[in-house]
XYZ file of C-alpha atoms in Angstrom:
298
model
C 16.567 5.774 0.505
C 18.474 6.519 -2.698
C 17.311 9.404 -4.849
C 15.172 8.662 -7.865
C 16.989 9.394 -11.121
C 14.648 11.284 -13.428
C 15.309 12.376 -16.998
C 12.954 14.978 -18.432
C 12.830 15.558 -22.184
C 10.800 18.601 -23.101
C 10.426 22.322 -23.603
C 12.011 25.350 -21.988
C 10.314 28.742 -22.281
C 10.604 32.135 -20.738
C 7.224 32.811 -19.131
C 5.958 36.401 -19.155
C 3.133 36.330 -16.589
C 0.643 39.157 -16.073
C -2.122 39.185 -13.448
C -5.386 41.097 -13.885
C -8.846 40.970 -12.260
C -10.208 39.123 -15.305
C -8.918 37.771 -18.610
C -9.254 40.372 -21.399
C -11.739 39.841 -24.200
C -10.640 40.169 -27.835
C -9.848 43.812 -28.570
C -9.852 44.796 -24.896
C -6.940 46.469 -23.089
C -6.865 45.908 -19.337
C -4.708 47.227 -16.520
C -2.919 44.418 -14.720
C -2.005 44.090 -11.082
C 1.323 42.206 -11.155
C 3.999 40.864 -13.511
C 6.739 38.256 -13.251
C 9.232 36.835 -15.758
C 10.273 33.302 -14.862
C 11.561 30.128 -16.530
C 8.775 27.878 -17.755
C 7.863 25.347 -20.387
C 6.513 21.975 -19.360
C 9.909 20.309 -19.634
C 11.834 22.839 -17.558
C 9.010 23.076 -15.018
C 8.856 19.319 -14.543
C 12.640 19.052 -14.271
C 12.772 21.736 -11.559
C 9.752 20.221 -9.810
C 11.397 16.784 -9.785
C 14.487 18.182 -8.055
C 12.406 20.045 -5.495
C 10.422 16.872 -4.828
C 13.660 15.057 -3.980
C 15.005 13.507 -7.184
C 18.149 14.011 -9.203
C 17.179 15.212 -12.668
C 18.778 15.658 -16.088
C 16.991 17.909 -18.562
C 17.124 17.268 -22.306
C 15.906 20.369 -24.128
C 16.879 23.355 -26.272
C 17.187 27.103 -25.707
C 17.861 29.938 -28.126
C 20.961 32.086 -28.553
C 19.081 35.135 -27.237
C 19.119 36.772 -23.806
C 16.191 34.642 -22.685
C 18.291 31.547 -23.409
C 21.121 32.770 -21.171
C 18.663 33.419 -18.358
C 16.903 30.096 -18.822
C 20.113 28.086 -18.564
C 21.272 30.009 -15.506
C 18.008 29.621 -13.634
C 17.387 25.979 -14.500
C 20.951 25.112 -13.448
C 20.593 27.146 -10.247
C 17.529 25.066 -9.388
C 19.767 21.980 -9.201
C 18.897 20.446 -12.574
C 21.677 18.850 -14.657
C 21.782 20.959 -17.847
C 24.891 19.426 -19.421
C 22.750 18.234 -22.358
C 20.740 21.453 -22.768
C 21.261 22.499 -26.396
C 21.721 26.050 -27.658
C 20.356 26.742 -31.141
C 20.649 29.954 -33.128
C 17.541 32.123 -32.831
C 14.878 32.765 -30.236
C 14.069 30.763 -27.145
C 10.548 29.553 -26.492
C 8.310 32.212 -24.968
C 4.973 31.875 -23.167
C 2.634 34.824 -22.683
C 0.520 33.995 -19.621
C -2.484 35.942 -18.349
C -3.906 35.047 -14.920
C -7.198 36.320 -13.476
C -8.194 36.856 -9.865
C -9.514 33.301 -9.557
C -6.221 31.744 -10.674
C -7.500 30.802 -14.142
C -5.150 31.443 -17.030
C -4.885 31.907 -20.771
C -1.560 31.095 -22.448
C 0.023 31.641 -25.849
C 3.290 29.769 -26.472
C 5.742 30.420 -29.311
C 8.019 27.346 -29.451
C 11.227 28.966 -30.739
C 14.208 26.706 -30.023
C 11.958 23.912 -28.767
C 11.014 23.078 -32.343
C 14.694 22.464 -33.113
C 14.990 19.627 -30.582
C 14.906 16.971 -33.282
C 16.500 13.604 -32.602
C 18.662 12.527 -29.682
C 22.396 11.812 -29.642
C 23.847 8.503 -28.478
C 24.946 10.211 -25.248
C 21.450 11.577 -24.647
C 19.911 8.162 -25.310
C 22.368 6.611 -22.843
C 21.308 9.178 -20.253
C 17.684 8.135 -20.740
C 18.638 4.465 -20.414
C 20.414 5.145 -17.121
C 17.418 6.778 -15.449
C 14.767 5.293 -13.193
C 11.982 7.320 -14.817
C 11.673 9.231 -18.089
C 9.159 12.086 -18.105
C 8.065 13.619 -21.415
C 5.452 16.054 -22.728
C 4.448 17.259 -26.193
C 5.782 20.820 -26.550
C 8.721 19.475 -28.590
C 8.726 17.405 -31.811
C 6.828 14.140 -31.372
C 9.590 12.132 -33.062
C 12.008 13.187 -30.314
C 9.596 12.142 -27.576
C 9.089 8.826 -29.346
C 12.842 8.189 -29.657
C 13.338 8.892 -25.950
C 10.415 6.660 -24.944
C 11.605 3.753 -27.092
C 15.120 4.048 -25.636
C 13.673 4.046 -22.132
C 11.462 1.044 -22.819
C 14.412 -0.913 -24.223
C 16.450 -0.169 -21.097
C 13.724 -0.885 -18.561
C 13.321 2.788 -17.609
C 9.746 3.677 -16.679
C 8.053 6.093 -19.082
C 5.574 8.738 -17.929
C 4.001 10.732 -20.756
C 2.151 13.924 -19.922
C 0.408 14.016 -23.298
C -0.066 17.791 -23.420
C -0.846 19.654 -25.511
C -2.983 17.055 -27.284
C -1.428 16.056 -30.617
C -1.658 13.179 -33.047
C 0.695 10.497 -31.737
C 2.110 7.338 -33.341
C 1.055 3.968 -31.904
C 4.671 3.112 -31.078
C 4.815 6.000 -28.612
C 1.726 4.826 -26.722
C 3.155 1.292 -26.781
C 6.257 2.525 -24.931
C 4.354 4.406 -22.209
C 3.995 2.926 -18.718
C 1.810 5.719 -17.303
C -0.168 8.381 -19.174
C -1.135 11.691 -17.523
C -3.825 13.818 -19.197
C -6.466 16.367 -18.264
C -10.094 16.121 -19.332
C -9.645 18.038 -22.591
C -6.707 15.868 -23.589
C -8.568 12.676 -22.676
C -11.425 13.827 -24.880
C -9.005 14.467 -27.750
C -7.369 11.032 -27.503
C -10.393 8.847 -26.732
C -13.531 10.863 -27.488
C -14.493 10.522 -23.806
C -13.880 12.710 -20.757
C -14.257 12.251 -17.036
C -17.264 9.948 -17.412
C -15.102 7.124 -18.768
C -11.449 7.301 -17.675
C -10.953 3.619 -18.495
C -11.130 4.501 -22.196
C -7.500 5.622 -21.803
C -6.555 1.988 -21.208
C -7.121 1.298 -24.880
C -3.893 3.276 -25.346
C -1.708 2.521 -22.306
C -1.584 0.098 -19.349
C -1.993 2.821 -16.676
C -3.416 6.337 -16.768
C -4.162 9.333 -14.587
C -6.962 11.700 -15.587
C -6.549 15.026 -13.782
C -9.647 17.147 -13.115
C -8.371 20.215 -11.235
C -10.526 20.949 -8.210
C -12.394 17.664 -8.809
C -9.226 15.639 -8.137
C -7.956 12.844 -10.361
C -8.785 9.302 -11.477
C -6.206 6.527 -11.590
C -7.026 3.500 -13.750
C -5.064 0.469 -14.908
C -5.574 -2.727 -16.879
C -5.479 -4.798 -13.682
C -8.895 -3.355 -12.785
C -8.046 -0.390 -10.564
C -10.299 2.658 -10.807
C -9.520 5.021 -7.926
C -10.632 8.603 -7.402
C -8.080 10.771 -5.595
C -9.645 13.980 -4.240
C -7.979 17.346 -4.683
C -6.373 19.000 -1.664
C -8.304 22.135 -0.694
C -6.197 25.317 -0.778
C -6.656 28.953 -1.806
C -5.811 29.195 -5.517
C -3.578 32.052 -6.706
C -2.254 30.694 -10.024
C -2.853 27.256 -11.553
C -0.292 27.654 -14.383
C 2.237 25.034 -13.233
C -0.009 22.795 -11.140
C -0.037 20.035 -13.741
C 3.752 20.105 -14.002
C 4.150 19.880 -10.220
C 1.702 16.963 -10.213
C 3.441 15.038 -13.008
C 6.929 15.500 -11.553
C 5.885 14.460 -8.058
C 4.118 11.430 -9.515
C 7.353 10.410 -11.229
C 9.424 10.927 -8.091
C 6.984 9.155 -5.792
C 6.562 6.169 -8.114
C 10.314 6.013 -8.667
C 10.915 5.935 -4.909
C 8.787 2.822 -4.571
C 5.347 4.146 -3.619
C 2.492 2.188 -5.153
C 0.977 4.161 -8.013
C -2.194 5.243 -6.191
C -0.181 6.558 -3.251
C 2.111 8.362 -5.709
C -0.993 9.993 -7.225
C -2.082 11.160 -3.766
C 1.364 12.637 -3.139
C 1.241 14.269 -6.580
C -2.143 15.817 -5.726
C -0.503 17.430 -2.708
C 2.239 18.807 -4.969
C -0.316 20.323 -7.326
C -2.151 21.915 -4.425
C 1.039 23.366 -2.968
C 1.888 24.853 -6.360
C -1.349 26.777 -6.965
C -0.875 28.849 -3.813
C 1.841 30.957 -5.503
C 2.077 33.165 -8.602
C 4.220 32.039 -11.525
C 5.361 28.748 -13.012
C 8.786 27.495 -11.905
C 8.904 29.830 -8.889
C 5.706 28.232 -7.551
C 6.896 24.618 -7.794
C 6.890 23.175 -4.258
C 9.697 21.814 -2.147
C 9.349 18.288 -0.774
C 8.452 19.556 2.721
C 5.551 21.555 1.272
C 4.255 18.461 -0.506
C 4.548 16.309 2.618
C 2.660 18.947 4.646
C -0.403 18.616 2.387
C -0.157 14.896 1.644
C -3.082 12.827 2.903
C -2.584 9.030 2.769
C -5.556 7.018 1.569
């Protein structure tokens, strides 16, 4: 089986992750229990996760000219991601301040930094998108850049998966170019006014959608009439920070390899479960063998 060729366009951040028994309230100072500094950002996470799930992956993103940028490039490249198109812009890299409590819940503040400078795509970058099997995008970079990548992919016959997070106002032409939308309940509510009680409302926007619900699993729906609940895989949760990124990347890889979409969602659920067992974002993203070990066919 040939490797799926994935292109990820998105953000790269340095994640500063602190663990504490509970999340601090406003004005409260709390002693933590652990700290890690690891590459993050939805784009970088999904690119690394795609490689670990078995794909080849090119990352289109931007880092700053600071020390965090140097570290980000080195670590993303070391993970096996093609970073030939990773831009360096003068100024700070994106930074995420992540707090994780004893139950694996988190609170995150992201400062975009260089990610906001990823405006427009070059002809070479657009050609890279056109040569992929699957394009994966999120919304931590300018929407016009995501739209340009999606339109280029659609024109070339490259599948487009949009993880529409964080929820933002999006142009109709972006939704029109999406083959598969991935959102959580809060994002579904923002885009359709409905949550888990009506996942099919997402089909007013796109032909296929996955609504992720954490421990409650996920719903897959499409315009052909499918409405399938995929249960979550039961594991002990340490940190849920990158679970959605592991899920989205594995979904792209599995679908790109020829799995039917529902089976790809089941495999993606195993990836999300494998991810939450470890602390941190990119360091917790699972290898293919870890995903296969938790995968439960329908």
